[in-house]
Amino acid sequence: MGDSLHDQFAHVPERISGLVDLAYNLWWSWNAEARILFKQVNQQAWKASVHNPVRMLREIPVEFLNRAAENPAYLHRYDIVMRRFKRYMTANGTWFSQEFPDQPRLAIAYFSAEYGLHHSLPFYAGGLGFLAGDHLKEASDLGLPMVAVGFMYSQGYLHQHINPDGWQEGITEPVDRTAAPITRVLDASGEDLVVRVPHIDPPIYVGVWKVQVGKVPLYLLDTDIPCNDAHNRGISSRLYTGDLEQRLRQEIVLGIGGRKVLHTLGIEYSAVHLNEGHPAFALLERIRERVEGGMDFEEAFREVRATSIFTTHTPVPAGHDVFPVDLIDRYFRTYYPSLGIDRTRFLQLGVHPENPGAGFNMTAFALRASAHHNGVSCANGTVTRQMWNCLWPEMPETMVPIDHVTNGVHLPTWLNHRVKDLYDRYIGPTSPDWLSEHDDPAVWELIDEVPDDELWDVHLHLKGKLIHRIRERERIKWATHSRGTSNPAAEGAFLNPSVLTIGFARRFSTYKRAHLIFEDLDRLKRILNNPWYPVQIVFAGKAHPNDNDGKRVLQMIYRYAQQPEFGGRIAFVEDYGEQVAQYLVHGVDVWLNNPLPPMEASGTSGMKASLNGVLNLSILDGWWIEGYNGRNGWAFGEAATDREARNTVDAAAIYDLLEKEVVPLYYDRSIDDIPHGWVKMMKESIKSNAPRFSSRRMVKEYATRYYPSFLAAAGAAYARTPAAESRRLPTWGPRVQGTGADDPSSP
Ligand SMILES: *Cc1c(COP(=O)(O)O)cnc(C)c1O
């Protein structure tokens, strides 16, 4: 961490100045003892900062810091946590170093248009971002040499406000850069680093920020800098702009600019992992770098291809970016010759064989320019092979070279700390390293040791916390807004912690079918209002700002929630994000998921829920096809029906399951008031899902499957590089990994 940062926090007493380093490394976000360290300085300040240590350290009265620095009990804890942090950052005995001993530490550059890491960094829209965020955290835990590139969106993603009529109003709040755990990357002379996106005309410049995700640095590109004109400054203002030209410019900046930034930071040789097609131009830039070094295009293309992996999620053609040829011409006319090819050859790279006139298809290009491609669940792999068979017309569909690596979630991020404490108590004695071995199913057999009443008590505590929090938010809203602008019933004021609680939270894309459970209103009312066995549903989620269909679905639900006939048992929680998600996946009883198959590429929120003992009631699509085993939750939707009948059939299946299985099991209490059958299913769900749908399993799978071939391909490339370049090889790893003085970004 640079001294300039410590200068900004000169008010933090020397004795505890490590808090500054800790605040600027997201490691604290997945280590409860580090969070507690901030909280213990002052609870109210921690709360007021919305659990953001950087903001807290900036805003807290100095006397609290001084008091902590003089408190022996606090200092004792501080020293322990700082030691652990240091050990984590410098550890050699990682999974990666054991798996790939004596190999050059070839960095993997991970590119993604969004990252879901923590709510203080609102640079995500949904699942794609959380997948990327969890991937980085896990790569850090496993010691994988990774460096990541994304955007510093100056407006963040929208904050959602629901007006009294149930209509979503997006509020954009500029990200407060001084209060986020990000630092400016400086150049050698100590000025803000500015990089020009190469060979793109008219020129675009980017500034760079860094987020330290454990050992993995994430570089965020920022076009909102003085040397850009207003149009260029807006490139990185928000996620996924609907303006096609601006969108192309975003992807140019992310891919080509991102690659150039890595180059400037001295991270020259690396394999590349693309999360979706948005950053695919990074591969072009890798090719250009080689052509510039004297290679011919075809050879450069082969070399780049061999060390690139492309993860695709989107199961519908309309979801892939296609840029019209005239737009491509406008920005790339000076780029074609720099690749050593003509315009025709360039455009061929992005042609969709079934729609050649449409323009430059980012997915088609990414598939051509990477040797390894994968979907994100078994079913998604199948759909993707079907969709892209046209690129390998000579092959039968099953042979299309698109793999799958099923998604997983970062367990230390999504497992509630109280649940973790429980696992520590009962798994720990037999398997002390259970947390680092959590992708081993054998560890989880020990869940049976947890007494039913203890698991149930923790669950009830988390459910109480969720409901308390929803009501408290509503109370504040009610008290601070004039009457009539708040709808207490619709926003959860009547939620009851003893009632079976279903959670439904995700982006309000129409394919997610948030409205499905409202197919038969009378039947739903009967289920919710059953006097002996009541049920309540908590909804949350944002519609994309341009998606009026999604907003209409949201409004419909909000209006139902206001109707007394639904008994106050439907609630809509505003502003779904990382923090609301944490409360929901820890605290509801059942996680409902009913997208239109086969649209759910994987789905990850159900995985988060299952770690914490929340049961999945889900359609058989995405991950649940692999996860469901008949004993660990409920499934429906196996029968293929035509699209017209699908809603009716699927909704009826949900009602049937609720009436016949879910509700009776939940309310079947023994004399101790514990639903032992339910708890048994919770244990089965934890045991079967936690090891398999963990990002530890996922990242290991990516690494063991692709890393050896990266090394082989890169090895061949090294053999050809000039001696001067080769001599730099051994330093790549440490330079990328560096967190202090050896870090290229903190000169
Ligand atoms: C996990 C997560 C998602 C992705 O959930 P899906 O089940 O894949 O839709 C979206 N938003 C937030 C805030 C999340 O935490």
PDB file of N, CA and C in Angstrom, residues 98-184:
ATOM      1  N   GLN A  98       1.128 -26.140  -4.793  1.00  0.00           N
ATOM      2  CA  GLN A  98       1.301 -27.591  -4.670  1.00  0.00           C
ATOM      3  C   GLN A  98       0.948 -28.307  -5.971  1.00  0.00           C
ATOM      4  N   GLU A  99      -0.067 -27.780  -6.632  1.00  0.00           N
ATOM      5  CA  GLU A  99      -0.545 -28.428  -7.854  1.00  0.00           C
ATOM      6  C   GLU A  99       0.399 -28.188  -9.036  1.00  0.00           C
ATOM      7  N   PHE A 100       0.984 -27.014  -9.073  1.00  0.00           N
ATOM      8  CA  PHE A 100       1.867 -26.667 -10.194  1.00  0.00           C
ATOM      9  C   PHE A 100       3.238 -26.237  -9.675  1.00  0.00           C
ATOM     10  N   PRO A 101       3.954 -27.150  -8.996  1.00  0.00           N
ATOM     11  CA  PRO A 101       5.243 -26.751  -8.440  1.00  0.00           C
ATOM     12  C   PRO A 101       6.253 -26.549  -9.568  1.00  0.00           C
ATOM     13  N   ASP A 102       7.219 -25.706  -9.339  1.00  0.00           N
ATOM     14  CA  ASP A 102       8.332 -25.519 -10.276  1.00  0.00           C
ATOM     15  C   ASP A 102       7.895 -25.083 -11.658  1.00  0.00           C
ATOM     16  N   GLN A 103       6.742 -24.482 -11.773  1.00  0.00           N
ATOM     17  CA  GLN A 103       6.316 -23.985 -13.086  1.00  0.00           C
ATOM     18  C   GLN A 103       6.448 -22.470 -13.066  1.00  0.00           C
ATOM     19  N   PRO A 104       6.695 -21.885 -14.228  1.00  0.00           N
ATOM     20  CA  PRO A 104       6.630 -20.417 -14.233  1.00  0.00           C
ATOM     21  C   PRO A 104       5.205 -20.012 -13.885  1.00  0.00           C
ATOM     22  N   ARG A 105       5.124 -18.976 -13.091  1.00  0.00           N
ATOM     23  CA  ARG A 105       3.774 -18.568 -12.673  1.00  0.00           C
ATOM     24  C   ARG A 105       3.148 -17.700 -13.756  1.00  0.00           C
ATOM     25  N   LEU A 106       2.622 -18.353 -14.735  1.00  0.00           N
ATOM     26  CA  LEU A 106       1.995 -17.643 -15.842  1.00  0.00           C
ATOM     27  C   LEU A 106       0.687 -17.026 -15.356  1.00  0.00           C
ATOM     28  N   ALA A 107       0.604 -15.730 -15.440  1.00  0.00           N
ATOM     29  CA  ALA A 107      -0.600 -15.063 -14.939  1.00  0.00           C
ATOM     30  C   ALA A 107      -1.788 -15.313 -15.851  1.00  0.00           C
ATOM     31  N   ILE A 108      -2.937 -15.369 -15.256  1.00  0.00           N
ATOM     32  CA  ILE A 108      -4.168 -15.398 -16.036  1.00  0.00           C
ATOM     33  C   ILE A 108      -4.811 -14.023 -15.897  1.00  0.00           C
ATOM     34  N   ALA A 109      -5.065 -13.396 -17.022  1.00  0.00           N
ATOM     35  CA  ALA A 109      -5.734 -12.091 -16.989  1.00  0.00           C
ATOM     36  C   ALA A 109      -7.222 -12.343 -17.190  1.00  0.00           C
ATOM     37  N   TYR A 110      -8.008 -11.984 -16.193  1.00  0.00           N
ATOM     38  CA  TYR A 110      -9.449 -12.221 -16.220  1.00  0.00           C
ATOM     39  C   TYR A 110     -10.137 -10.926 -16.620  1.00  0.00           C
ATOM     40  N   PHE A 111     -10.950 -10.999 -17.653  1.00  0.00           N
ATOM     41  CA  PHE A 111     -11.641  -9.804 -18.149  1.00  0.00           C
ATOM     42  C   PHE A 111     -13.147  -9.969 -17.978  1.00  0.00           C
ATOM     43  N   SER A 112     -13.792  -8.970 -17.411  1.00  0.00           N
ATOM     44  CA  SER A 112     -15.249  -9.024 -17.276  1.00  0.00           C
ATOM     45  C   SER A 112     -15.796  -7.600 -17.258  1.00  0.00           C
ATOM     46  N   ALA A 113     -16.993  -7.430 -17.830  1.00  0.00           N
ATOM     47  CA  ALA A 113     -17.600  -6.089 -17.853  1.00  0.00           C
ATOM     48  C   ALA A 113     -18.161  -5.713 -16.492  1.00  0.00           C
ATOM     49  N   GLU A 114     -18.358  -6.699 -15.599  1.00  0.00           N
ATOM     50  CA  GLU A 114     -18.876  -6.370 -14.273  1.00  0.00           C
ATOM     51  C   GLU A 114     -18.294  -7.293 -13.228  1.00  0.00           C
ATOM     52  N   TYR A 115     -18.223  -6.790 -12.004  1.00  0.00           N
ATOM     53  CA  TYR A 115     -17.744  -7.573 -10.868  1.00  0.00           C
ATOM     54  C   TYR A 115     -18.643  -7.314  -9.667  1.00  0.00           C
ATOM     55  N   GLY A 116     -19.167  -8.368  -9.110  1.00  0.00           N
ATOM     56  CA  GLY A 116     -19.932  -8.253  -7.871  1.00  0.00           C
ATOM     57  C   GLY A 116     -19.040  -8.691  -6.723  1.00  0.00           C
ATOM     58  N   LEU A 117     -18.504  -7.715  -5.985  1.00  0.00           N
ATOM     59  CA  LEU A 117     -17.569  -8.042  -4.904  1.00  0.00           C
ATOM     60  C   LEU A 117     -18.120  -7.663  -3.539  1.00  0.00           C
ATOM     61  N   HIS A 118     -18.699  -6.500  -3.478  1.00  0.00           N
ATOM     62  CA  HIS A 118     -19.231  -6.010  -2.214  1.00  0.00           C
ATOM     63  C   HIS A 118     -20.118  -4.826  -2.559  1.00  0.00           C
ATOM     64  N   HIS A 119     -21.091  -4.513  -1.707  1.00  0.00           N
ATOM     65  CA  HIS A 119     -22.005  -3.435  -2.078  1.00  0.00           C
ATOM     66  C   HIS A 119     -21.343  -2.061  -2.118  1.00  0.00           C
ATOM     67  N   SER A 120     -20.159  -1.929  -1.508  1.00  0.00           N
ATOM     68  CA  SER A 120     -19.480  -0.631  -1.591  1.00  0.00           C
ATOM     69  C   SER A 120     -18.850  -0.398  -2.965  1.00  0.00           C
ATOM     70  N   LEU A 121     -18.862  -1.429  -3.809  1.00  0.00           N
ATOM     71  CA  LEU A 121     -18.364  -1.303  -5.182  1.00  0.00           C
ATOM     72  C   LEU A 121     -19.513  -1.669  -6.134  1.00  0.00           C
ATOM     73  N   PRO A 122     -20.390  -0.722  -6.459  1.00  0.00           N
ATOM     74  CA  PRO A 122     -21.616  -1.061  -7.188  1.00  0.00           C
ATOM     75  C   PRO A 122     -21.376  -1.218  -8.694  1.00  0.00           C
ATOM     76  N   PHE A 123     -20.467  -2.108  -9.029  1.00  0.00           N
ATOM     77  CA  PHE A 123     -20.072  -2.281 -10.428  1.00  0.00           C
ATOM     78  C   PHE A 123     -20.619  -3.580 -11.015  1.00  0.00           C
ATOM     79  N   TYR A 124     -21.852  -3.913 -10.643  1.00  0.00           N
ATOM     80  CA  TYR A 124     -22.446  -5.158 -11.118  1.00  0.00           C
ATOM     81  C   TYR A 124     -23.931  -4.953 -11.378  1.00  0.00           C
ATOM     82  N   ALA A 125     -24.475  -5.820 -12.253  1.00  0.00           N
ATOM     83  CA  ALA A 125     -25.911  -5.830 -12.479  1.00  0.00           C
ATOM     84  C   ALA A 125     -26.526  -7.113 -11.940  1.00  0.00           C
ATOM     85  N   GLY A 126     -25.781  -8.208 -11.991  1.00  0.00           N
ATOM     86  CA  GLY A 126     -26.377  -9.467 -11.551  1.00  0.00           C
ATOM     87  C   GLY A 126     -25.389 -10.613 -11.523  1.00  0.00           C
ATOM     88  N   GLY A 127     -25.904 -11.780 -11.889  1.00  0.00           N
ATOM     89  CA  GLY A 127     -25.172 -13.029 -11.708  1.00  0.00           C
ATOM     90  C   GLY A 127     -23.805 -13.081 -12.385  1.00  0.00           C
ATOM     91  N   LEU A 128     -23.722 -12.515 -13.583  1.00  0.00           N
ATOM     92  CA  LEU A 128     -22.448 -12.524 -14.307  1.00  0.00           C
ATOM     93  C   LEU A 128     -21.361 -11.841 -13.478  1.00  0.00           C
ATOM     94  N   GLY A 129     -21.736 -10.754 -12.834  1.00  0.00           N
ATOM     95  CA  GLY A 129     -20.800 -10.002 -12.018  1.00  0.00           C
ATOM     96  C   GLY A 129     -20.405 -10.760 -10.755  1.00  0.00           C
ATOM     97  N   PHE A 130     -21.387 -11.382 -10.095  1.00  0.00           N
ATOM     98  CA  PHE A 130     -21.045 -12.116  -8.877  1.00  0.00           C
ATOM     99  C   PHE A 130     -20.195 -13.337  -9.191  1.00  0.00           C
ATOM    100  N   LEU A 131     -20.441 -13.926 -10.343  1.00  0.00           N
ATOM    101  CA  LEU A 131     -19.589 -15.045 -10.745  1.00  0.00           C
ATOM    102  C   LEU A 131     -18.136 -14.569 -10.861  1.00  0.00           C
ATOM    103  N   ALA A 132     -17.954 -13.415 -11.483  1.00  0.00           N
ATOM    104  CA  ALA A 132     -16.603 -12.874 -11.657  1.00  0.00           C
ATOM    105  C   ALA A 132     -15.979 -12.527 -10.309  1.00  0.00           C
ATOM    106  N   GLY A 133     -16.761 -11.880  -9.447  1.00  0.00           N
ATOM    107  CA  GLY A 133     -16.243 -11.509  -8.134  1.00  0.00           C
ATOM    108  C   GLY A 133     -15.833 -12.737  -7.334  1.00  0.00           C
ATOM    109  N   ASP A 134     -16.698 -13.736  -7.327  1.00  0.00           N
ATOM    110  CA  ASP A 134     -16.384 -14.955  -6.575  1.00  0.00           C
ATOM    111  C   ASP A 134     -15.172 -15.671  -7.174  1.00  0.00           C
ATOM    112  N   HIS A 135     -15.042 -15.596  -8.493  1.00  0.00           N
ATOM    113  CA  HIS A 135     -13.891 -16.222  -9.163  1.00  0.00           C
ATOM    114  C   HIS A 135     -12.580 -15.597  -8.660  1.00  0.00           C
ATOM    115  N   LEU A 136     -12.554 -14.272  -8.564  1.00  0.00           N
ATOM    116  CA  LEU A 136     -11.330 -13.603  -8.105  1.00  0.00           C
ATOM    117  C   LEU A 136     -11.003 -13.953  -6.656  1.00  0.00           C
ATOM    118  N   LYS A 137     -12.024 -13.932  -5.808  1.00  0.00           N
ATOM    119  CA  LYS A 137     -11.781 -14.240  -4.388  1.00  0.00           C
ATOM    120  C   LYS A 137     -11.224 -15.656  -4.250  1.00  0.00           C
ATOM    121  N   GLU A 138     -11.792 -16.564  -5.012  1.00  0.00           N
ATOM    122  CA  GLU A 138     -11.349 -17.955  -4.909  1.00  0.00           C
ATOM    123  C   GLU A 138      -9.952 -18.127  -5.492  1.00  0.00           C
ATOM    124  N   ALA A 139      -9.671 -17.442  -6.602  1.00  0.00           N
ATOM    125  CA  ALA A 139      -8.331 -17.522  -7.186  1.00  0.00           C
ATOM    126  C   ALA A 139      -7.316 -17.047  -6.152  1.00  0.00           C
ATOM    127  N   SER A 140      -7.690 -16.006  -5.402  1.00  0.00           N
ATOM    128  CA  SER A 140      -6.801 -15.521  -4.352  1.00  0.00           C
ATOM    129  C   SER A 140      -6.611 -16.583  -3.271  1.00  0.00           C
ATOM    130  N   ASP A 141      -7.693 -17.156  -2.810  1.00  0.00           N
ATOM    131  CA  ASP A 141      -7.597 -18.184  -1.759  1.00  0.00           C
ATOM    132  C   ASP A 141      -6.747 -19.372  -2.209  1.00  0.00           C
ATOM    133  N   LEU A 142      -6.862 -19.727  -3.482  1.00  0.00           N
ATOM    134  CA  LEU A 142      -6.149 -20.910  -3.981  1.00  0.00           C
ATOM    135  C   LEU A 142      -4.718 -20.580  -4.419  1.00  0.00           C
ATOM    136  N   GLY A 143      -4.379 -19.302  -4.448  1.00  0.00           N
ATOM    137  CA  GLY A 143      -3.035 -18.916  -4.858  1.00  0.00           C
ATOM    138  C   GLY A 143      -2.824 -18.923  -6.364  1.00  0.00           C
ATOM    139  N   LEU A 144      -3.901 -18.890  -7.118  1.00  0.00           N
ATOM    140  CA  LEU A 144      -3.797 -18.840  -8.576  1.00  0.00           C
ATOM    141  C   LEU A 144      -3.269 -17.465  -8.987  1.00  0.00           C
ATOM    142  N   PRO A 145      -2.256 -17.418  -9.859  1.00  0.00           N
ATOM    143  CA  PRO A 145      -1.730 -16.104 -10.252  1.00  0.00           C
ATOM    144  C   PRO A 145      -2.684 -15.410 -11.215  1.00  0.00           C
ATOM    145  N   MET A 146      -3.498 -14.536 -10.692  1.00  0.00           N
ATOM    146  CA  MET A 146      -4.521 -13.909 -11.526  1.00  0.00           C
ATOM    147  C   MET A 146      -4.463 -12.402 -11.386  1.00  0.00           C
ATOM    148  N   VAL A 147      -4.825 -11.743 -12.471  1.00  0.00           N
ATOM    149  CA  VAL A 147      -4.946 -10.295 -12.458  1.00  0.00           C
ATOM    150  C   VAL A 147      -6.224 -10.014 -13.254  1.00  0.00           C
ATOM    151  N   ALA A 148      -6.991  -9.022 -12.834  1.00  0.00           N
ATOM    152  CA  ALA A 148      -8.302  -8.855 -13.459  1.00  0.00           C
ATOM    153  C   ALA A 148      -8.500  -7.435 -13.962  1.00  0.00           C
ATOM    154  N   VAL A 149      -9.376  -7.332 -14.964  1.00  0.00           N
ATOM    155  CA  VAL A 149      -9.650  -6.042 -15.588  1.00  0.00           C
ATOM    156  C   VAL A 149     -11.155  -5.826 -15.691  1.00  0.00           C
ATOM    157  N   GLY A 150     -11.585  -4.634 -15.331  1.00  0.00           N
ATOM    158  CA  GLY A 150     -13.008  -4.298 -15.435  1.00  0.00           C
ATOM    159  C   GLY A 150     -13.186  -2.795 -15.551  1.00  0.00           C
ATOM    160  N   PHE A 151     -14.391  -2.333 -15.241  1.00  0.00           N
ATOM    161  CA  PHE A 151     -14.692  -0.907 -15.362  1.00  0.00           C
ATOM    162  C   PHE A 151     -14.943  -0.262 -14.016  1.00  0.00           C
ATOM    163  N   MET A 152     -14.527   0.963 -13.904  1.00  0.00           N
ATOM    164  CA  MET A 152     -14.902   1.798 -12.769  1.00  0.00           C
ATOM    165  C   MET A 152     -16.075   2.635 -13.282  1.00  0.00           C
ATOM    166  N   TYR A 153     -17.291   2.145 -13.028  1.00  0.00           N
ATOM    167  CA  TYR A 153     -18.472   2.849 -13.516  1.00  0.00           C
ATOM    168  C   TYR A 153     -18.757   4.026 -12.581  1.00  0.00           C
ATOM    169  N   SER A 154     -18.614   5.228 -13.112  1.00  0.00           N
ATOM    170  CA  SER A 154     -18.710   6.379 -12.219  1.00  0.00           C
ATOM    171  C   SER A 154     -20.112   6.556 -11.639  1.00  0.00           C
ATOM    172  N   GLN A 155     -21.109   6.020 -12.343  1.00  0.00           N
ATOM    173  CA  GLN A 155     -22.479   6.126 -11.821  1.00  0.00           C
ATOM    174  C   GLN A 155     -22.905   4.868 -11.072  1.00  0.00           C
ATOM    175  N   GLY A 156     -22.077   3.835 -11.067  1.00  0.00           N
ATOM    176  CA  GLY A 156     -22.496   2.574 -10.461  1.00  0.00           C
ATOM    177  C   GLY A 156     -23.685   1.994 -11.203  1.00  0.00           C
ATOM    178  N   TYR A 157     -24.375   1.064 -10.586  1.00  0.00           N
ATOM    179  CA  TYR A 157     -25.618   0.563 -11.158  1.00  0.00           C
ATOM    180  C   TYR A 157     -26.737   1.308 -10.446  1.00  0.00           C
ATOM    181  N   LEU A 158     -27.927   1.305 -11.036  1.00  0.00           N
ATOM    182  CA  LEU A 158     -28.965   2.147 -10.453  1.00  0.00           C
ATOM    183  C   LEU A 158     -29.364   1.710  -9.050  1.00  0.00           C
ATOM    184  N   HIS A 159     -29.696   2.696  -8.222  1.00  0.00           N
ATOM    185  CA  HIS A 159     -30.375   2.423  -6.963  1.00  0.00           C
ATOM    186  C   HIS A 159     -31.852   2.396  -7.271  1.00  0.00           C
ATOM    187  N   GLN A 160     -32.524   1.422  -6.726  1.00  0.00           N
ATOM    188  CA  GLN A 160     -33.919   1.263  -7.079  1.00  0.00           C
ATOM    189  C   GLN A 160     -34.824   1.912  -6.043  1.00  0.00           C
ATOM    190  N   HIS A 161     -35.741   2.716  -6.556  1.00  0.00           N
ATOM    191  CA  HIS A 161     -36.784   3.255  -5.694  1.00  0.00           C
ATOM    192  C   HIS A 161     -38.118   2.885  -6.327  1.00  0.00           C
ATOM    193  N   ILE A 162     -39.051   2.392  -5.530  1.00  0.00           N
ATOM    194  CA  ILE A 162     -40.367   2.051  -6.068  1.00  0.00           C
ATOM    195  C   ILE A 162     -41.328   3.165  -5.676  1.00  0.00           C
ATOM    196  N   ASN A 163     -41.969   3.778  -6.656  1.00  0.00           N
ATOM    197  CA  ASN A 163     -42.888   4.869  -6.314  1.00  0.00           C
ATOM    198  C   ASN A 163     -44.209   4.292  -5.793  1.00  0.00           C
ATOM    199  N   PRO A 164     -45.089   5.144  -5.260  1.00  0.00           N
ATOM    200  CA  PRO A 164     -46.299   4.611  -4.615  1.00  0.00           C
ATOM    201  C   PRO A 164     -47.148   3.771  -5.558  1.00  0.00           C
ATOM    202  N   ASP A 165     -46.974   3.976  -6.844  1.00  0.00           N
ATOM    203  CA  ASP A 165     -47.745   3.228  -7.820  1.00  0.00           C
ATOM    204  C   ASP A 165     -47.053   1.919  -8.195  1.00  0.00           C
ATOM    205  N   GLY A 166     -45.938   1.630  -7.581  1.00  0.00           N
ATOM    206  CA  GLY A 166     -45.258   0.364  -7.852  1.00  0.00           C
ATOM    207  C   GLY A 166     -44.310   0.418  -9.036  1.00  0.00           C
ATOM    208  N   TRP A 167     -44.070   1.624  -9.537  1.00  0.00           N
ATOM    209  CA  TRP A 167     -43.192   1.743 -10.708  1.00  0.00           C
ATOM    210  C   TRP A 167     -41.751   1.965 -10.255  1.00  0.00           C
ATOM    211  N   GLN A 168     -40.831   1.205 -10.860  1.00  0.00           N
ATOM    212  CA  GLN A 168     -39.425   1.344 -10.494  1.00  0.00           C
ATOM    213  C   GLN A 168     -38.841   2.640 -11.019  1.00  0.00           C
ATOM    214  N   GLU A 169     -38.280   3.422 -10.127  1.00  0.00           N
ATOM    215  CA  GLU A 169     -37.555   4.615 -10.542  1.00  0.00           C
ATOM    216  C   GLU A 169     -36.090   4.399 -10.218  1.00  0.00           C
ATOM    217  N   GLY A 170     -35.263   4.551 -11.229  1.00  0.00           N
ATOM    218  CA  GLY A 170     -33.830   4.364 -11.000  1.00  0.00           C
ATOM    219  C   GLY A 170     -33.215   5.653 -10.508  1.00  0.00           C
ATOM    220  N   ILE A 171     -32.444   5.565  -9.481  1.00  0.00           N
ATOM    221  CA  ILE A 171     -31.714   6.742  -9.028  1.00  0.00           C
ATOM    222  C   ILE A 171     -30.247   6.432  -9.239  1.00  0.00           C
ATOM    223  N   THR A 172     -29.557   7.295  -9.971  1.00  0.00           N
ATOM    224  CA  THR A 172     -28.120   7.063 -10.081  1.00  0.00           C
ATOM    225  C   THR A 172     -27.417   7.986  -9.112  1.00  0.00           C
ATOM    226  N   GLU A 173     -26.533   7.395  -8.379  1.00  0.00           N
ATOM    227  CA  GLU A 173     -25.745   8.154  -7.419  1.00  0.00           C
ATOM    228  C   GLU A 173     -24.306   7.989  -7.834  1.00  0.00           C
ATOM    229  N   PRO A 174     -23.606   9.100  -8.095  1.00  0.00           N
ATOM    230  CA  PRO A 174     -22.204   8.946  -8.478  1.00  0.00           C
ATOM    231  C   PRO A 174     -21.447   8.199  -7.386  1.00  0.00           C
ATOM    232  N   VAL A 175     -20.582   7.285  -7.796  1.00  0.00           N
ATOM    233  CA  VAL A 175     -19.788   6.546  -6.830  1.00  0.00           C
ATOM    234  C   VAL A 175     -18.821   7.522  -6.157  1.00  0.00           C
ATOM    235  N   ASP A 176     -18.801   7.494  -4.834  1.00  0.00           N
ATOM    236  CA  ASP A 176     -17.864   8.337  -4.092  1.00  0.00           C
ATOM    237  C   ASP A 176     -16.517   7.615  -4.066  1.00  0.00           C
ATOM    238  N   ARG A 177     -15.619   8.070  -4.949  1.00  0.00           N
ATOM    239  CA  ARG A 177     -14.365   7.341  -5.128  1.00  0.00           C
ATOM    240  C   ARG A 177     -13.482   7.381  -3.898  1.00  0.00           C
ATOM    241  N   THR A 178     -13.675   8.404  -3.061  1.00  0.00           N
ATOM    242  CA  THR A 178     -12.817   8.464  -1.877  1.00  0.00           C
ATOM    243  C   THR A 178     -13.315   7.525  -0.785  1.00  0.00           C
ATOM    244  N   ALA A 179     -14.557   7.071  -0.919  1.00  0.00           N
ATOM    245  CA  ALA A 179     -15.106   6.219   0.137  1.00  0.00           C
ATOM    246  C   ALA A 179     -15.195   4.757  -0.291  1.00  0.00           C
ATOM    247  N   ALA A 180     -14.683   4.451  -1.484  1.00  0.00           N
ATOM    248  CA  ALA A 180     -14.722   3.065  -1.940  1.00  0.00           C
ATOM    249  C   ALA A 180     -13.326   2.458  -1.759  1.00  0.00           C
ATOM    250  N   PRO A 181     -13.250   1.135  -1.577  1.00  0.00           N
ATOM    251  CA  PRO A 181     -11.935   0.513  -1.375  1.00  0.00           C
ATOM    252  C   PRO A 181     -11.154   0.403  -2.687  1.00  0.00           C
ATOM    253  N   ILE A 182     -10.901   1.549  -3.294  1.00  0.00           N
ATOM    254  CA  ILE A 182     -10.165   1.589  -4.556  1.00  0.00           C
ATOM    255  C   ILE A 182      -9.044   2.612  -4.439  1.00  0.00           C
ATOM    256  N   THR A 183      -7.957   2.372  -5.145  1.00  0.00           N
ATOM    257  CA  THR A 183      -6.865   3.353  -5.162  1.00  0.00           C
ATOM    258  C   THR A 183      -6.514   3.666  -6.611  1.00  0.00           C
ATOM    259  N   ARG A 184      -6.077   4.890  -6.830  1.00  0.00           N
ATOM    260  CA  ARG A 184      -5.617   5.305  -8.143  1.00  0.00           C
ATOM    261  C   ARG A 184      -4.302   4.631  -8.488  1.00  0.00           C
TER     262      ARG A 184
END
